[in-house]
Amino acid sequence: MSESTLAEIYGWTLERHILEQQRTVEGATGEFTKLFQQLALAGKIIASRVNQAGLVDVLGVTGETNVQGEQVQKLDEFANQALIRVLEAGGQVCLMASEEVEDPIPIPTKFPRGKYVLMFDPLDGSSNIDVNISIGTIFSVHQRVTDSDAEPALSDCLQPGYKQVAAGYIIYGSSTMFVYTTGQSVHGFTLDPTVGEFFLSHPNIQMPKRGKIYSVNEGNAAKWSDDVRAWVDDFKISDEDRGRPYSGRYIGTLVADFHRTLLKGGIFGYPADNKNPNGKLRLLYEGAPMAMIAKAAGGDASTGTQKILDITPTELHQRVPLYIGSADDVAEVERVLG
Ligand code: AHG
Ligand code: MN
Ligand code: MN
């Protein structure tokens, strides 16, 4: 990397970037900027612990089962606690919800409450923690819809994705990155661990209109509908005019599979199947935030029959079939499944 590029990167921390963006927002109070400072701090705390995996006692399971019926990993619990402790004390949120916690998480009365509602998947890709494969944190930000002098309620969480004011993820991979959108554009920041700051390394990320990679857990094929099987089989045929065959890539961490799809294009799918009529992924912590990012980068996200961002949730831990990626690739699966 040339010296001038380095200087450009080091000129823009995540904080400075958000401050600059907020300058043009009418009525901005600084609360949003502070919310992101807290998110970045939680991300750095989790990253530092992830990077010590194998050295300190963070690998393995706690022995508990979470609300999703899945085994809780020690890192799931650590990340969940780190996010709750940092964000509840920050003063910008009035309510939180986590993939790991059954009910909405209130803010203790000793802390001030802000206008934002934060929902997160504290540690995405739990099955990959022990084998040194990328994992992540996903977050979604809404404004509360209940009166500011009333108690925040479940209805503050059950808002459709198009109402998100921001969404993002932190990927703990070969480097740690913070990727976010407020709806217009998507920006990526890389953590320099020696400085302890995220620097703008990927400004204005655009997803290619069509890709050459499909990403799906084919171990589930026997449970899929014929339409889903036909959609996947179609990637493997030899047809130069239609850009076939596609390459197959599946990490099993949504954050990592999505991050690749965001940068390189293509499509990630977690279909419904005959055992799981709504697929596996969760609308509020996985589907909706990633859909907002995809859309802002020129991509799209769908259940196959409905846009993810249009779904009004009825339950906190609601699951949803998810097809997300390049706009043309998502349009194609909508044609097959629609
Ligand atoms: P989480 O670790 O937060 O429970 O999420 C796991 C999710 C997601 O990251 C990934 O895309 C998917 O589960 C993988 O599921 P399969 O192992 O069924 O393919
Ligand atoms: Mn997850
Ligand atoms: Mn998780």
PDB file of C-alpha atoms and ligand atoms in Angstrom, residues 66 68 70 76 99-100 121-128 138 216-217 220 250-255 257 268 270 280-282 286, ligand 1:
ATOM      1  CA  ASN A  66     -30.601 -20.430  24.483  1.00  0.00           C
ATOM      2  CA  GLN A  68     -33.416 -20.618  19.960  1.00  0.00           C
ATOM      3  CA  GLU A  70     -29.156 -23.899  20.503  1.00  0.00           C
ATOM      4  CA  ASP A  76     -21.864 -16.046  22.691  1.00  0.00           C
ATOM      5  CA  GLU A  99     -30.712 -13.274  19.817  1.00  0.00           C
ATOM      6  CA  GLU A 100     -29.496 -14.825  23.084  1.00  0.00           C
ATOM      7  CA  ASP A 121     -26.925 -11.051  17.200  1.00  0.00           C
ATOM      8  CA  PRO A 122     -23.971 -10.782  19.589  1.00  0.00           C
ATOM      9  CA  LEU A 123     -21.960 -13.611  18.071  1.00  0.00           C
ATOM     10  CA  ASP A 124     -22.938 -14.925  14.674  1.00  0.00           C
ATOM     11  CA  GLY A 125     -21.394 -18.163  13.464  1.00  0.00           C
ATOM     12  CA  SER A 126     -21.179 -19.945  16.815  1.00  0.00           C
ATOM     13  CA  SER A 127     -20.462 -23.274  15.172  1.00  0.00           C
ATOM     14  CA  ASN A 128     -17.245 -21.799  13.756  1.00  0.00           C
ATOM     15  CA  ILE A 138     -24.825  -7.998  13.665  1.00  0.00           C
ATOM     16  CA  VAL A 216     -26.132 -22.343   0.470  1.00  0.00           C
ATOM     17  CA  ASN A 217     -25.922 -25.338   2.844  1.00  0.00           C
ATOM     18  CA  ASN A 220     -30.161 -29.641   3.580  1.00  0.00           C
ATOM     19  CA  TYR A 250     -20.353 -21.706   2.176  1.00  0.00           C
ATOM     20  CA  ILE A 251     -18.731 -20.663   5.416  1.00  0.00           C
ATOM     21  CA  GLY A 252     -21.658 -21.213   7.766  1.00  0.00           C
ATOM     22  CA  THR A 253     -21.271 -17.788   9.378  1.00  0.00           C
ATOM     23  CA  LEU A 254     -23.850 -15.426   7.883  1.00  0.00           C
ATOM     24  CA  VAL A 255     -21.639 -12.392   8.537  1.00  0.00           C
ATOM     25  CA  ASP A 257     -20.879 -15.334   3.781  1.00  0.00           C
ATOM     26  CA  PHE A 268     -26.441 -16.336  -0.200  1.00  0.00           C
ATOM     27  CA  TYR A 270     -30.965 -20.029   3.666  1.00  0.00           C
ATOM     28  CA  LYS A 280     -33.231 -20.844  10.188  1.00  0.00           C
ATOM     29  CA  LEU A 281     -32.154 -17.238  10.233  1.00  0.00           C
ATOM     30  CA  ARG A 282     -33.774 -14.632  12.428  1.00  0.00           C
ATOM     31  CA  GLU A 286     -29.903 -11.323  10.838  1.00  0.00           C
TER      32      GLU A 286
HETATM   33  P1  AHG B   1     -25.732 -18.093  15.158  1.00  0.00           P
HETATM   34  O1  AHG B   1     -24.337 -18.604  15.342  1.00  0.00           O
HETATM   35  O2  AHG B   1     -25.871 -16.632  15.512  1.00  0.00           O
HETATM   36  O3  AHG B   1     -26.767 -18.959  15.819  1.00  0.00           O
HETATM   37  O4  AHG B   1     -26.056 -18.086  13.614  1.00  0.00           O
HETATM   38  C1  AHG B   1     -25.721 -19.209  12.834  1.00  0.00           C
HETATM   39  C2  AHG B   1     -26.368 -19.042  11.519  1.00  0.00           C
HETATM   40  C3  AHG B   1     -25.628 -18.210  10.499  1.00  0.00           C
HETATM   41  O5  AHG B   1     -24.507 -17.547  10.926  1.00  0.00           O
HETATM   42  C4  AHG B   1     -25.259 -19.166   9.406  1.00  0.00           C
HETATM   43  O6  AHG B   1     -25.483 -18.567   8.181  1.00  0.00           O
HETATM   44  C5  AHG B   1     -26.154 -20.352   9.618  1.00  0.00           C
HETATM   45  O7  AHG B   1     -26.510 -20.325  10.969  1.00  0.00           O
HETATM   46  C6  AHG B   1     -25.490 -21.651   9.326  1.00  0.00           C
HETATM   47  O8  AHG B   1     -26.405 -22.659   9.528  1.00  0.00           O
HETATM   48  P2  AHG B   1     -26.120 -24.173   9.061  1.00  0.00           P
HETATM   49  O9  AHG B   1     -25.053 -24.679   9.963  1.00  0.00           O
HETATM   50  O10 AHG B   1     -27.453 -24.833   9.241  1.00  0.00           O
HETATM   51  O11 AHG B   1     -25.704 -24.141   7.618  1.00  0.00           O
END
